[in-house]
């Protein structure tokens, strides 16, 4: 049974930092694209950051424009864990953050909800004075 468990969310002041973790089990995730999405109240779930393969040989990351230069996605294959380091947080970053694993192995960075088959339960991130 595939499981993704997020942790690390919380309340932080504007300009602060948080690191989200996504621990995976039930599948060897090292060859799969992984992604972080977020969903604010009344809004659709949106892509935040992803990590995927280039030519099935090199990992690379991509981000939504609003978080470039502030967020960093990384993975530790030995721990089957993906991280999202979030710096210089803004109130508009407030949302429930979800990690997900891609449908197919060895794929490029995936940016659509429909491209992912397993999701975590989400972790709340609130940025407020």
PDB file of C-alpha atoms in Angstrom:
ATOM      1  CA  UNK A   1       0.000   0.000   0.000  1.00  0.00           C
ATOM      2  CA  UNK A   2       1.453   3.332  -1.096  1.00  0.00           C
ATOM      3  CA  UNK A   3       1.461   6.041   1.543  1.00  0.00           C
ATOM      4  CA  UNK A   4       2.686   9.626   1.591  1.00  0.00           C
ATOM      5  CA  UNK A   5       2.819  11.462   4.911  1.00  0.00           C
ATOM      6  CA  UNK A   6       3.532  15.187   5.054  1.00  0.00           C
ATOM      7  CA  UNK A   7       4.828  17.022   8.100  1.00  0.00           C
ATOM      8  CA  UNK A   8       6.429  20.328   9.023  1.00  0.00           C
ATOM      9  CA  UNK A   9       3.574  22.749   8.525  1.00  0.00           C
ATOM     10  CA  UNK A  10       2.602  25.384  11.041  1.00  0.00           C
ATOM     11  CA  UNK A  11       2.140  29.065  11.774  1.00  0.00           C
ATOM     12  CA  UNK A  12       4.956  31.412  10.806  1.00  0.00           C
ATOM     13  CA  UNK A  13       5.354  35.160  10.500  1.00  0.00           C
ATOM     14  CA  UNK A  14       5.922  36.818   7.121  1.00  0.00           C
ATOM     15  CA  UNK A  15       9.548  36.494   6.130  1.00  0.00           C
ATOM     16  CA  UNK A  16       9.952  33.287   8.101  1.00  0.00           C
ATOM     17  CA  UNK A  17      10.851  29.777   6.982  1.00  0.00           C
ATOM     18  CA  UNK A  18       9.453  26.281   7.176  1.00  0.00           C
ATOM     19  CA  UNK A  19      10.624  22.923   5.869  1.00  0.00           C
ATOM     20  CA  UNK A  20       8.006  20.433   4.791  1.00  0.00           C
ATOM     21  CA  UNK A  21       8.761  16.728   4.615  1.00  0.00           C
ATOM     22  CA  UNK A  22       6.983  13.984   2.700  1.00  0.00           C
ATOM     23  CA  UNK A  23       7.801  10.444   3.771  1.00  0.00           C
ATOM     24  CA  UNK A  24       6.866   7.786   1.229  1.00  0.00           C
ATOM     25  CA  UNK A  25       6.304   4.065   1.655  1.00  0.00           C
ATOM     26  CA  UNK A  26       4.971   1.183  -0.383  1.00  0.00           C
ATOM     27  CA  UNK A  27       6.904   2.009  -3.536  1.00  0.00           C
ATOM     28  CA  UNK A  28      10.506   2.742  -4.496  1.00  0.00           C
ATOM     29  CA  UNK A  29      10.110   6.405  -5.280  1.00  0.00           C
ATOM     30  CA  UNK A  30      13.611   7.145  -6.476  1.00  0.00           C
ATOM     31  CA  UNK A  31      12.650   6.787 -10.149  1.00  0.00           C
ATOM     32  CA  UNK A  32       9.341   8.705  -9.918  1.00  0.00           C
ATOM     33  CA  UNK A  33       8.657  12.374 -10.309  1.00  0.00           C
ATOM     34  CA  UNK A  34       7.480  13.987  -7.086  1.00  0.00           C
ATOM     35  CA  UNK A  35       5.576  17.176  -6.587  1.00  0.00           C
ATOM     36  CA  UNK A  36       4.315  19.650  -4.029  1.00  0.00           C
ATOM     37  CA  UNK A  37       0.943  21.305  -4.527  1.00  0.00           C
ATOM     38  CA  UNK A  38      -1.068  23.689  -2.382  1.00  0.00           C
ATOM     39  CA  UNK A  39      -4.690  24.588  -1.984  1.00  0.00           C
ATOM     40  CA  UNK A  40      -5.981  27.741  -0.359  1.00  0.00           C
ATOM     41  CA  UNK A  41      -9.623  28.080   0.776  1.00  0.00           C
ATOM     42  CA  UNK A  42     -11.933  28.570  -2.189  1.00  0.00           C
ATOM     43  CA  UNK A  43      -9.174  27.966  -4.717  1.00  0.00           C
ATOM     44  CA  UNK A  44      -8.084  25.075  -6.879  1.00  0.00           C
ATOM     45  CA  UNK A  45      -5.109  22.940  -6.009  1.00  0.00           C
ATOM     46  CA  UNK A  46      -2.042  24.395  -7.707  1.00  0.00           C
ATOM     47  CA  UNK A  47       1.429  23.159  -8.555  1.00  0.00           C
ATOM     48  CA  UNK A  48       4.183  24.631  -6.380  1.00  0.00           C
ATOM     49  CA  UNK A  49       7.341  22.611  -7.022  1.00  0.00           C
ATOM     50  CA  UNK A  50       8.337  19.365  -8.647  1.00  0.00           C
ATOM     51  CA  UNK A  51      11.338  17.179  -9.239  1.00  0.00           C
ATOM     52  CA  UNK A  52      11.665  14.946 -12.272  1.00  0.00           C
ATOM     53  CA  UNK A  53      14.017  13.314 -14.739  1.00  0.00           C
ATOM     54  CA  UNK A  54      15.828  14.734 -17.719  1.00  0.00           C
ATOM     55  CA  UNK A  55      16.494  11.877 -20.138  1.00  0.00           C
ATOM     56  CA  UNK A  56      16.052   9.450 -17.240  1.00  0.00           C
ATOM     57  CA  UNK A  57      19.577  10.290 -16.138  1.00  0.00           C
ATOM     58  CA  UNK A  58      19.576  13.606 -14.308  1.00  0.00           C
ATOM     59  CA  UNK A  59      17.173  15.004 -11.702  1.00  0.00           C
ATOM     60  CA  UNK A  60      15.997  18.572 -12.070  1.00  0.00           C
ATOM     61  CA  UNK A  61      13.499  20.815 -10.301  1.00  0.00           C
ATOM     62  CA  UNK A  62      10.917  23.311 -11.446  1.00  0.00           C
ATOM     63  CA  UNK A  63       8.732  25.795  -9.610  1.00  0.00           C
ATOM     64  CA  UNK A  64       5.726  28.003 -10.065  1.00  0.00           C
ATOM     65  CA  UNK A  65       6.891  31.568 -10.727  1.00  0.00           C
ATOM     66  CA  UNK A  66       5.513  32.909  -7.452  1.00  0.00           C
ATOM     67  CA  UNK A  67       7.907  30.785  -5.361  1.00  0.00           C
ATOM     68  CA  UNK A  68      11.042  30.826  -7.506  1.00  0.00           C
ATOM     69  CA  UNK A  69      14.026  31.970  -5.496  1.00  0.00           C
ATOM     70  CA  UNK A  70      12.212  31.317  -2.203  1.00  0.00           C
ATOM     71  CA  UNK A  71      11.325  27.606  -2.220  1.00  0.00           C
ATOM     72  CA  UNK A  72      13.597  24.631  -2.837  1.00  0.00           C
ATOM     73  CA  UNK A  73      12.495  21.056  -3.452  1.00  0.00           C
ATOM     74  CA  UNK A  74      14.873  18.194  -2.726  1.00  0.00           C
ATOM     75  CA  UNK A  75      14.796  14.473  -2.147  1.00  0.00           C
ATOM     76  CA  UNK A  76      16.654  11.885  -0.105  1.00  0.00           C
ATOM     77  CA  UNK A  77      16.223   8.567  -1.899  1.00  0.00           C
ATOM     78  CA  UNK A  78      17.795   6.617   0.956  1.00  0.00           C
ATOM     79  CA  UNK A  79      15.015   7.874   3.220  1.00  0.00           C
ATOM     80  CA  UNK A  80      12.316   7.847   0.512  1.00  0.00           C
ATOM     81  CA  UNK A  81      11.584  11.419   1.523  1.00  0.00           C
ATOM     82  CA  UNK A  82      10.970  14.643  -0.378  1.00  0.00           C
ATOM     83  CA  UNK A  83      11.425  18.078   1.186  1.00  0.00           C
ATOM     84  CA  UNK A  84      10.191  21.569   0.459  1.00  0.00           C
ATOM     85  CA  UNK A  85      12.279  24.308   2.032  1.00  0.00           C
ATOM     86  CA  UNK A  86      10.241  27.494   2.120  1.00  0.00           C
ATOM     87  CA  UNK A  87      11.966  30.795   2.858  1.00  0.00           C
ATOM     88  CA  UNK A  88      10.777  34.412   2.834  1.00  0.00           C
ATOM     89  CA  UNK A  89       7.233  33.253   3.339  1.00  0.00           C
ATOM     90  CA  UNK A  90       4.384  35.575   2.457  1.00  0.00           C
ATOM     91  CA  UNK A  91       0.741  35.628   3.602  1.00  0.00           C
ATOM     92  CA  UNK A  92      -0.279  34.494   0.111  1.00  0.00           C
ATOM     93  CA  UNK A  93       1.634  31.248   0.684  1.00  0.00           C
ATOM     94  CA  UNK A  94      -0.990  30.262   3.243  1.00  0.00           C
ATOM     95  CA  UNK A  95      -2.581  26.983   2.155  1.00  0.00           C
ATOM     96  CA  UNK A  96      -2.724  23.270   2.756  1.00  0.00           C
ATOM     97  CA  UNK A  97       0.347  21.748   1.139  1.00  0.00           C
ATOM     98  CA  UNK A  98       0.243  18.282  -0.433  1.00  0.00           C
ATOM     99  CA  UNK A  99       2.947  16.032  -1.801  1.00  0.00           C
ATOM    100  CA  UNK A 100       2.276  13.582  -4.587  1.00  0.00           C
ATOM    101  CA  UNK A 101       4.004  10.949  -6.675  1.00  0.00           C
ATOM    102  CA  UNK A 102       3.805  10.771 -10.454  1.00  0.00           C
ATOM    103  CA  UNK A 103       1.969   8.145 -12.468  1.00  0.00           C
ATOM    104  CA  UNK A 104       5.011   6.875 -14.329  1.00  0.00           C
ATOM    105  CA  UNK A 105       8.644   6.390 -13.506  1.00  0.00           C
ATOM    106  CA  UNK A 106      11.389   8.404 -15.167  1.00  0.00           C
ATOM    107  CA  UNK A 107       9.121  11.307 -16.161  1.00  0.00           C
ATOM    108  CA  UNK A 108       9.823  15.013 -16.448  1.00  0.00           C
ATOM    109  CA  UNK A 109       8.537  17.450 -13.845  1.00  0.00           C
ATOM    110  CA  UNK A 110       4.755  17.097 -13.765  1.00  0.00           C
ATOM    111  CA  UNK A 111       2.615  20.163 -13.126  1.00  0.00           C
ATOM    112  CA  UNK A 112      -0.962  18.906 -13.400  1.00  0.00           C
ATOM    113  CA  UNK A 113      -2.987  17.264 -10.647  1.00  0.00           C
ATOM    114  CA  UNK A 114      -4.090  14.547 -13.100  1.00  0.00           C
ATOM    115  CA  UNK A 115      -0.459  13.458 -13.603  1.00  0.00           C
ATOM    116  CA  UNK A 116      -0.169  12.187 -10.028  1.00  0.00           C
ATOM    117  CA  UNK A 117      -1.667   9.039  -8.598  1.00  0.00           C
ATOM    118  CA  UNK A 118      -0.869   9.085  -4.889  1.00  0.00           C
ATOM    119  CA  UNK A 119      -1.307  12.013  -2.518  1.00  0.00           C
ATOM    120  CA  UNK A 120      -0.573  12.746   1.091  1.00  0.00           C
ATOM    121  CA  UNK A 121      -3.144  14.030   3.546  1.00  0.00           C
ATOM    122  CA  UNK A 122      -1.796  17.575   3.498  1.00  0.00           C
ATOM    123  CA  UNK A 123      -0.182  19.867   6.044  1.00  0.00           C
ATOM    124  CA  UNK A 124      -1.403  23.371   6.893  1.00  0.00           C
ATOM    125  CA  UNK A 125       0.921  26.316   6.369  1.00  0.00           C
ATOM    126  CA  UNK A 126      -0.260  29.647   7.748  1.00  0.00           C
ATOM    127  CA  UNK A 127       1.740  32.835   7.239  1.00  0.00           C
ATOM    128  CA  UNK A 128       0.448  35.618   9.449  1.00  0.00           C
ATOM    129  CA  UNK A 129       1.840  38.397  11.662  1.00  0.00           C
TER     130      UNK A 129
END
